[in-house]
Amino acid sequence: MHIKSKLPKSEITIFTVMSGLARKHNAINLGQGFPDFDCEERLRNLVAKYLNDEKNQYCPMPGLLDLRQSISDKIQLTCGQTVSPQDEICITAGATQALFTAITAFVHPGEEVIILEPAYDSYIPSIQIAGGIPRGYQMVYPDYAIDWNEIESMVNEKTRMIIINTPHNPTGTVLKKSDLEALENIVANRDIIVLSDEVYEHLIYDGATHQSVLRFPKLYQQSIAVFSFGKTFHSTGWKMGYAVGPKYLMDEFKNVHQWNVFCVNSFTQYALAEHLQTPTNYTSLPTFFEQKRDFLTDRLKDTPLVPKLSQGTFFQLFNYAALSDMDDATFAKYLTTEIGVAAIPLSPFYSKPPGDKVIRLCFAKKEATLAAAAERLAKLAK
Ligand code: PMP
Ligand code: GLN
């Protein structure tokens, strides 16, 4: 039988490749983004409590109402906006499913989606499965600033969606209020949806404020924002997340969601609903991760790796141009196999890699792990 792939050019994700290589060579894994410490005991106990309390059957299609209420309360507290738990929130199997559902719900064959590269690697395949056409705008090292006039010049009658991501993986940059205002002006009076990937909303440093689309009432009317409990509560393996948007968009989102998963697992939703009611569980995150960022940066200051200070996410970029002419994929493999520290190259985040000598390291690790990795990286000649 002959089958025709919808993703004929798709390769195994760089995260799987580098984690596999790290395991094979016993390298310390600062590649794939996940914490090497467990989620909080309080949260684990809540999950166990609800698992053992007969909360094991289907929940409502958009998710447990108590969890949607807790999310709405959090949005009120962090963004000062009122979002309806009934109409404007849907619980998903992680942010990846939320992104996929939003893209497949709104993008029709032949329509264009503007993405900002380097871009998270699930966006392009999801667009292609929907029959859409990704149009990449290239952000440039080291500032990765966005020229919104150029974005506007990419817009045409086929443009259906613009995907943004703040704080940004892999660059660790964050969008400013003026960026969101510029975007709001571009999409105003056009049938363009903004898909805002905000999975690192609470991982933001140096006193900056996360500029969510939820803070901009006019922009929000054309937006779907996507979040992940994996990032917020150190539980990437649970694959729990949610999408937030105005009712008319979420009705269509849920129209696809119900035929995709219908609903996602029940007992963690009870636990998350309760855990969210204590705001310090997420408001403490910037300080927690900023210390890790600074610890890693300090430990690497005597190596030839030049940091680009992370403003958000749990990633930091390092420039290795002083050290090697290797391309980034080769250098990341060399670090993993020869130095014993796994890293992520940036080229897989681009349609046309610019050839920057930059790699990404994840600092969501115990200090002992970061210290051990720094000791190995100190072997890099100055
Ligand atoms: N978006 C970005 C920018 C990410 O870095 C990730 C990976 N953590 C996701 C989406 C996917 O999140 P999840 O694991 O909740 O599907
Ligand atoms: N988001 C994580 C990262 O950027 C990886 C997620 C995955 O492995 N699919 O490293």
Short mmCIF file of C-alpha atoms and ligand atoms in Angstrom, two decimals:
data_model
loop_
_atom_site.label_atom_id
_atom_site.label_comp_id
_atom_site.label_asym_id
_atom_site.label_seq_id
_atom_site.Cartn_x
_atom_site.Cartn_y
_atom_site.Cartn_z
CA MET A 1 0.00 0.00 0.00
CA HIS A 2 1.17 3.51 -0.73
CA ILE A 3 0.73 6.20 1.88
CA LYS A 4 1.40 9.87 1.33
CA SER A 5 3.01 11.52 4.33
CA LYS A 6 1.60 14.87 5.43
CA LEU A 7 5.05 15.66 6.87
CA PRO A 8 7.47 14.17 4.34
CA LYS A 9 10.39 16.34 5.50
CA SER A 10 9.83 15.93 9.22
CA GLU A 11 12.77 14.71 11.28
CA ILE A 12 13.00 13.37 14.84
CA THR A 13 12.86 16.39 17.17
CA ILE A 14 16.19 17.81 18.31
CA PHE A 15 15.08 17.30 21.94
CA THR A 16 14.74 13.52 21.45
CA VAL A 17 18.01 13.39 19.49
CA MET A 18 20.05 15.27 22.09
CA SER A 19 18.52 13.48 25.10
CA GLY A 20 19.26 10.14 23.38
CA LEU A 21 22.85 11.20 22.76
CA ALA A 22 23.18 12.42 26.36
CA ARG A 23 22.03 9.04 27.69
CA LYS A 24 24.34 7.16 25.35
CA HIS A 25 27.39 9.18 26.38
CA ASN A 26 26.47 9.66 30.01
CA ALA A 27 26.44 13.43 29.51
CA ILE A 28 24.80 15.89 31.91
CA ASN A 29 21.63 16.87 30.07
CA LEU A 30 21.30 20.66 29.78
CA GLY A 31 19.63 20.12 26.40
CA GLN A 32 15.94 19.18 26.44
CA GLY A 33 13.97 21.57 28.67
CA PHE A 34 12.84 19.76 31.80
CA PRO A 35 13.71 20.13 35.50
CA ASP A 36 15.90 17.45 37.10
CA PHE A 37 14.11 18.08 40.42
CA ASP A 38 10.66 16.84 41.29
CA CYS A 39 7.47 18.87 41.49
CA GLU A 40 6.40 19.99 44.95
CA GLU A 41 5.43 17.35 47.49
CA ARG A 42 2.19 19.25 48.25
CA LEU A 43 1.12 18.94 44.63
CA ARG A 44 2.09 15.26 44.42
CA ASN A 45 0.05 14.59 47.55
CA LEU A 46 -2.95 16.35 46.06
CA VAL A 47 -2.72 14.24 42.90
CA ALA A 48 -2.51 11.07 45.01
CA LYS A 49 -5.46 12.23 47.12
CA TYR A 50 -7.73 12.74 44.12
CA LEU A 51 -6.52 9.61 42.35
CA ASN A 52 -7.55 7.64 45.44
CA ASP A 53 -10.80 9.55 45.83
CA GLU A 54 -12.64 8.17 42.81
CA LYS A 55 -11.83 11.14 40.55
CA ASN A 56 -11.02 8.82 37.69
CA GLN A 57 -13.85 9.25 35.18
CA TYR A 58 -14.39 11.75 32.37
CA CYS A 59 -14.54 15.38 33.35
CA PRO A 60 -16.49 17.95 31.29
CA MET A 61 -15.21 18.39 27.73
CA PRO A 62 -13.49 21.79 28.34
CA GLY A 63 -12.02 20.57 31.64
CA LEU A 64 -12.99 20.57 35.28
CA LEU A 65 -14.93 23.74 36.12
CA ASP A 66 -13.06 24.15 39.43
CA LEU A 67 -9.76 24.23 37.55
CA ARG A 68 -11.10 26.73 35.02
CA GLN A 69 -12.28 28.86 37.95
CA SER A 70 -8.83 28.72 39.57
CA ILE A 71 -7.23 29.72 36.26
CA SER A 72 -9.69 32.59 35.91
CA ASP A 73 -8.80 33.74 39.45
CA LYS A 74 -5.09 33.59 38.56
CA ILE A 75 -5.66 35.70 35.43
CA GLN A 76 -7.57 38.24 37.52
CA LEU A 77 -4.67 38.41 39.95
CA THR A 78 -1.79 38.49 37.46
CA CYS A 79 -3.32 40.39 34.51
CA GLY A 80 -6.22 42.25 36.13
CA GLN A 81 -8.63 40.81 33.56
CA THR A 82 -11.90 38.94 33.97
CA VAL A 83 -12.11 35.74 31.93
CA SER A 84 -15.20 33.51 32.00
CA PRO A 85 -14.42 30.00 33.31
CA GLN A 86 -17.45 28.67 31.40
CA ASP A 87 -16.73 30.20 28.02
CA GLU A 88 -13.13 31.32 27.67
CA ILE A 89 -10.92 28.50 29.04
CA CYS A 90 -10.24 24.96 27.84
CA ILE A 91 -7.94 22.46 29.61
CA THR A 92 -5.64 20.60 27.20
CA ALA A 93 -3.05 17.83 27.16
CA GLY A 94 -0.15 20.26 27.48
CA ALA A 95 0.54 23.35 25.41
CA THR A 96 1.47 21.28 22.35
CA GLN A 97 -2.10 19.97 22.02
CA ALA A 98 -3.49 23.46 22.60
CA LEU A 99 -1.26 24.88 19.85
CA PHE A 100 -2.16 22.03 17.49
CA THR A 101 -5.87 22.40 18.19
CA ALA A 102 -5.81 26.17 17.66
CA ILE A 103 -3.86 25.88 14.42
CA THR A 104 -6.01 23.09 12.97
CA ALA A 105 -9.22 24.82 14.08
CA PHE A 106 -8.50 28.12 12.35
CA VAL A 107 -6.01 27.60 9.53
CA HIS A 108 -7.44 26.35 6.24
CA PRO A 109 -5.48 24.87 3.33
CA GLY A 110 -3.54 27.57 1.49
CA GLU A 111 -3.77 30.11 4.30
CA GLU A 112 -0.62 31.67 5.71
CA VAL A 113 0.69 31.72 9.25
CA ILE A 114 3.43 34.14 10.26
CA ILE A 115 5.93 32.70 12.71
CA LEU A 116 8.90 34.41 14.31
CA GLU A 117 12.09 32.40 13.96
CA PRO A 118 13.87 30.86 15.78
CA ALA A 119 10.49 29.23 16.53
CA TYR A 120 9.43 26.33 18.74
CA ASP A 121 9.62 23.21 16.63
CA SER A 122 5.97 22.08 16.78
CA TYR A 123 4.58 25.17 15.01
CA ILE A 124 5.59 24.38 11.42
CA PRO A 125 4.45 20.71 11.37
CA SER A 126 1.11 21.70 12.93
CA ILE A 127 0.61 24.39 10.28
CA GLN A 128 1.52 21.93 7.53
CA ILE A 129 -0.89 19.26 8.80
CA ALA A 130 -3.62 21.91 8.57
CA GLY A 131 -2.57 22.56 4.95
CA GLY A 132 -1.36 26.03 5.90
CA ILE A 133 1.77 27.82 4.72
CA PRO A 134 4.30 28.96 7.35
CA ARG A 135 5.89 32.35 6.65
CA GLY A 136 8.99 32.88 8.77
CA TYR A 137 10.23 36.26 9.98
CA GLN A 138 13.83 35.95 11.10
CA MET A 139 14.87 37.51 14.41
CA VAL A 140 18.57 38.25 14.60
CA TYR A 141 21.16 37.43 17.28
CA PRO A 142 21.86 38.88 19.81
CA ASP A 143 18.79 41.09 20.39
CA TYR A 144 16.22 39.09 18.42
CA ALA A 145 14.19 42.30 18.15
CA ILE A 146 11.06 42.40 15.99
CA ASP A 147 10.53 45.04 13.31
CA TRP A 148 6.75 45.15 13.31
CA ASN A 149 6.68 47.19 10.09
CA GLU A 150 8.31 44.23 8.40
CA ILE A 151 5.77 41.86 9.94
CA GLU A 152 3.00 44.09 8.61
CA SER A 153 4.53 43.98 5.14
CA MET A 154 4.29 40.14 5.27
CA VAL A 155 0.55 40.32 5.89
CA ASN A 156 -1.71 39.72 2.89
CA GLU A 157 -5.26 38.50 2.25
CA LYS A 158 -4.17 34.89 2.88
CA THR A 159 -2.72 35.59 6.35
CA ARG A 160 -4.89 33.82 8.94
CA MET A 161 -2.66 33.70 12.01
CA ILE A 162 0.42 35.19 13.68
CA ILE A 163 2.14 33.04 16.32
CA ILE A 164 4.10 34.79 19.05
CA ASN A 165 5.98 33.32 22.03
CA THR A 166 6.93 35.29 25.13
CA PRO A 167 9.08 34.60 27.15
CA HIS A 168 10.74 33.12 24.12
CA ASN A 169 12.18 29.65 23.64
CA PRO A 170 15.03 29.32 22.67
CA THR A 171 16.37 32.91 22.91
CA GLY A 172 15.18 33.85 26.42
CA THR A 173 13.92 37.24 25.19
CA VAL A 174 10.63 38.78 26.31
CA LEU A 175 8.22 41.01 24.42
CA LYS A 176 7.59 44.54 25.64
CA LYS A 177 4.31 46.40 25.96
CA SER A 178 5.18 48.31 22.77
CA ASP A 179 5.54 44.99 20.87
CA LEU A 180 2.06 43.90 21.87
CA GLU A 181 0.67 47.34 20.97
CA ALA A 182 2.28 47.14 17.52
CA LEU A 183 0.79 43.66 17.02
CA GLU A 184 -2.62 44.90 18.15
CA ASN A 185 -2.50 47.60 15.46
CA ILE A 186 -1.49 45.13 12.76
CA VAL A 187 -4.32 42.67 13.38
CA ALA A 188 -6.98 45.33 14.05
CA ASN A 189 -9.77 45.14 11.43
CA ARG A 190 -8.21 42.07 9.83
CA ASP A 191 -9.37 38.42 10.07
CA ILE A 192 -6.11 37.40 11.72
CA ILE A 193 -5.87 35.38 14.91
CA VAL A 194 -2.92 35.81 17.26
CA LEU A 195 -1.81 32.52 18.79
CA SER A 196 0.23 33.48 21.83
CA ASP A 197 2.49 30.80 23.30
CA GLU A 198 2.95 31.88 26.92
CA VAL A 199 4.10 28.62 28.50
CA TYR A 200 6.93 30.42 30.34
CA GLU A 201 4.67 33.22 31.68
CA HIS A 202 5.98 32.84 35.25
CA LEU A 203 9.63 32.36 34.32
CA ILE A 204 10.54 36.01 33.86
CA TYR A 205 13.47 37.82 35.46
CA ASP A 206 15.00 41.09 36.63
CA GLY A 207 11.62 42.45 37.72
CA ALA A 208 10.10 42.41 34.22
CA THR A 209 6.35 42.01 33.75
CA HIS A 210 5.01 39.27 31.47
CA GLN A 211 3.18 40.98 28.62
CA SER A 212 0.34 38.55 28.02
CA VAL A 213 -2.17 39.15 25.22
CA LEU A 214 -4.70 38.90 28.07
CA ARG A 215 -3.59 42.34 29.27
CA PHE A 216 -4.65 44.02 26.00
CA PRO A 217 -8.47 43.91 25.78
CA LYS A 218 -8.64 44.79 22.07
CA LEU A 219 -5.88 42.36 21.07
CA TYR A 220 -7.41 39.67 23.29
CA GLN A 221 -10.57 39.76 21.16
CA GLN A 222 -8.48 38.26 18.33
CA SER A 223 -6.21 36.00 20.39
CA ILE A 224 -5.82 32.55 21.87
CA ALA A 225 -3.18 32.26 24.60
CA VAL A 226 -1.64 28.92 25.46
CA PHE A 227 -0.14 27.83 28.81
CA SER A 228 1.52 24.75 30.33
CA PHE A 229 1.41 23.40 33.88
CA GLY A 230 4.52 21.41 32.97
CA LYS A 231 6.60 24.60 33.09
CA THR A 232 4.80 26.26 35.97
CA PHE A 233 4.76 23.32 38.37
CA HIS A 234 7.87 21.33 37.32
CA SER A 235 5.74 18.53 35.89
CA THR A 236 6.54 18.33 32.17
CA GLY A 237 5.61 14.62 32.09
CA TRP A 238 1.98 15.22 33.02
CA LYS A 239 1.29 17.07 29.77
CA MET A 240 -1.32 19.40 31.25
CA GLY A 241 -2.03 22.86 29.87
CA TYR A 242 -4.82 25.18 28.78
CA ALA A 243 -5.96 27.70 26.21
CA VAL A 244 -7.68 31.03 26.88
CA GLY A 245 -9.52 33.19 24.37
CA PRO A 246 -12.76 35.09 23.73
CA LYS A 247 -15.92 32.94 23.56
CA TYR A 248 -16.38 33.05 19.77
CA LEU A 249 -12.83 31.72 19.23
CA MET A 250 -12.96 29.21 22.08
CA ASP A 251 -16.29 27.81 20.76
CA GLU A 252 -14.48 26.89 17.56
CA PHE A 253 -11.40 25.71 19.47
CA LYS A 254 -13.59 23.38 21.56
CA ASN A 255 -15.37 22.21 18.42
CA VAL A 256 -12.03 20.66 17.36
CA HIS A 257 -10.91 19.75 20.89
CA GLN A 258 -13.97 17.56 21.46
CA TRP A 259 -13.18 15.44 18.40
CA ASN A 260 -9.50 15.34 19.20
CA VAL A 261 -9.28 14.31 22.87
CA PHE A 262 -12.79 15.23 24.15
CA CYS A 263 -11.27 15.91 27.58
CA VAL A 264 -7.97 15.31 29.34
CA ASN A 265 -7.09 13.37 32.50
CA SER A 266 -9.29 14.11 35.48
CA PHE A 267 -7.49 13.63 38.80
CA THR A 268 -4.56 15.99 38.09
CA GLN A 269 -7.15 18.68 37.28
CA TYR A 270 -8.61 18.43 40.80
CA ALA A 271 -5.09 18.69 42.23
CA LEU A 272 -4.10 21.65 40.02
CA ALA A 273 -7.36 23.47 40.85
CA GLU A 274 -6.46 23.33 44.53
CA HIS A 275 -2.73 24.05 44.09
CA LEU A 276 -3.47 27.20 42.04
CA GLN A 277 -5.44 28.66 44.92
CA THR A 278 -2.14 29.49 46.66
CA PRO A 279 -0.65 32.22 44.43
CA THR A 280 2.86 31.93 45.95
CA ASN A 281 3.06 28.54 44.23
CA TYR A 282 3.62 30.48 40.99
CA THR A 283 4.62 33.98 42.11
CA SER A 284 7.77 32.49 43.71
CA LEU A 285 9.06 31.17 40.38
CA PRO A 286 11.00 34.20 39.06
CA THR A 287 13.26 34.32 42.14
CA PHE A 288 13.67 30.54 42.15
CA PHE A 289 14.80 30.34 38.52
CA GLU A 290 16.71 33.65 38.44
CA GLN A 291 19.05 32.20 41.08
CA LYS A 292 19.68 29.19 38.85
CA ARG A 293 20.31 31.40 35.82
CA ASP A 294 22.80 33.49 37.77
CA PHE A 295 24.46 30.42 39.27
CA LEU A 296 25.10 28.88 35.84
CA THR A 297 26.25 32.20 34.34
CA ASP A 298 28.66 32.75 37.21
CA ARG A 299 30.07 29.23 37.03
CA LEU A 300 30.71 29.60 33.29
CA LYS A 301 32.27 33.06 33.43
CA ASP A 302 35.81 31.74 33.03
CA THR A 303 34.99 29.68 29.94
CA PRO A 304 35.00 31.03 26.37
CA LEU A 305 31.20 30.61 26.24
CA VAL A 306 29.65 34.08 26.05
CA PRO A 307 26.19 34.27 27.65
CA LYS A 308 23.22 36.20 26.36
CA LEU A 309 21.49 36.89 29.66
CA SER A 310 18.12 35.17 29.74
CA GLN A 311 15.19 37.53 30.40
CA GLY A 312 12.74 34.64 30.70
CA THR A 313 12.20 30.85 30.20
CA PHE A 314 14.61 28.36 31.77
CA PHE A 315 17.04 28.60 28.89
CA GLN A 316 20.11 30.71 28.26
CA LEU A 317 22.02 31.09 25.02
CA PHE A 318 25.81 30.92 24.85
CA ASN A 319 27.96 32.04 21.94
CA TYR A 320 30.92 29.76 21.21
CA ALA A 321 32.45 31.69 18.29
CA ALA A 322 35.65 32.33 20.28
CA LEU A 323 36.13 28.61 20.59
CA SER A 324 35.19 26.84 17.39
CA ASP A 325 34.17 27.16 13.74
CA MET A 326 31.90 24.12 13.96
CA ASP A 327 28.26 24.61 12.99
CA ASP A 328 25.90 24.60 15.96
CA ALA A 329 24.59 21.03 15.51
CA THR A 330 28.15 19.65 15.29
CA PHE A 331 29.25 21.74 18.28
CA ALA A 332 26.28 20.60 20.41
CA LYS A 333 27.15 16.98 19.57
CA TYR A 334 30.81 17.62 20.38
CA LEU A 335 29.87 19.09 23.77
CA THR A 336 27.69 16.07 24.49
CA THR A 337 30.06 13.33 23.37
CA GLU A 338 33.48 14.86 24.20
CA ILE A 339 32.85 17.28 27.08
CA GLY A 340 29.91 15.43 28.67
CA VAL A 341 27.32 18.21 28.65
CA ALA A 342 24.34 18.05 26.30
CA ALA A 343 23.15 21.29 24.67
CA ILE A 344 20.58 22.24 22.02
CA PRO A 345 21.65 23.89 18.74
CA LEU A 346 19.45 26.70 17.40
CA SER A 347 19.40 25.67 13.73
CA PRO A 348 16.38 23.29 14.13
CA PHE A 349 14.34 26.33 15.22
CA TYR A 350 14.85 27.98 11.79
CA SER A 351 13.63 27.27 8.24
CA LYS A 352 16.86 28.91 7.00
CA PRO A 353 19.45 28.77 9.80
CA PRO A 354 21.57 31.94 9.89
CA GLY A 355 24.72 30.07 10.92
CA ASP A 356 25.11 31.75 14.31
CA LYS A 357 27.60 30.07 16.65
CA VAL A 358 25.08 29.80 19.45
CA ILE A 359 23.78 26.97 21.63
CA ARG A 360 21.03 26.76 24.28
CA LEU A 361 21.55 25.44 27.81
CA CYS A 362 18.71 24.63 30.23
CA PHE A 363 19.21 25.86 33.80
CA ALA A 364 16.14 24.15 35.34
CA LYS A 365 18.49 21.87 37.23
CA LYS A 366 19.70 21.31 40.79
CA GLU A 367 22.71 23.48 41.67
CA ALA A 368 24.78 20.30 41.99
CA THR A 369 23.91 19.42 38.36
CA LEU A 370 24.73 22.91 37.12
CA ALA A 371 28.01 22.90 39.08
CA ALA A 372 29.00 19.50 37.68
CA ALA A 373 28.18 20.66 34.14
CA ALA A 374 30.20 23.86 34.65
CA GLU A 375 33.16 21.82 35.86
CA ARG A 376 33.08 19.79 32.66
CA LEU A 377 32.64 22.90 30.50
CA ALA A 378 35.67 24.47 32.21
CA LYS A 379 37.70 22.01 30.13
CA LEU A 380 36.93 24.15 27.09
CA ALA A 381 40.18 26.00 26.36
CA LYS A 382 40.10 29.76 26.82
N1 PMP B 1 5.78 25.99 23.58
C1 PMP B 1 7.06 26.20 23.93
C2 PMP B 1 7.70 27.50 23.59
C3 PMP B 1 7.76 25.21 24.62
O1 PMP B 1 9.03 25.42 24.97
C4 PMP B 1 7.12 23.99 24.90
C5 PMP B 1 7.90 22.87 25.51
N2 PMP B 1 7.90 22.85 26.76
C6 PMP B 1 5.78 23.84 24.56
C7 PMP B 1 5.16 24.85 23.87
C8 PMP B 1 5.04 22.56 24.83
O2 PMP B 1 4.57 22.49 26.14
P1 PMP B 1 3.89 21.15 26.70
O3 PMP B 1 4.98 20.28 27.20
O4 PMP B 1 2.96 21.61 27.78
O5 PMP B 1 3.15 20.52 25.57
N1 GLN B 2 10.01 22.46 25.26
C1 GLN B 2 11.13 21.64 25.57
C2 GLN B 2 12.39 22.34 25.06
O1 GLN B 2 12.32 23.33 24.38
C3 GLN B 2 11.10 20.26 24.99
C4 GLN B 2 9.79 19.64 24.72
C5 GLN B 2 9.94 18.35 23.98
O2 GLN B 2 10.86 17.58 24.23
N2 GLN B 2 9.08 18.12 23.04
O3 GLN B 2 13.45 21.86 25.34
#
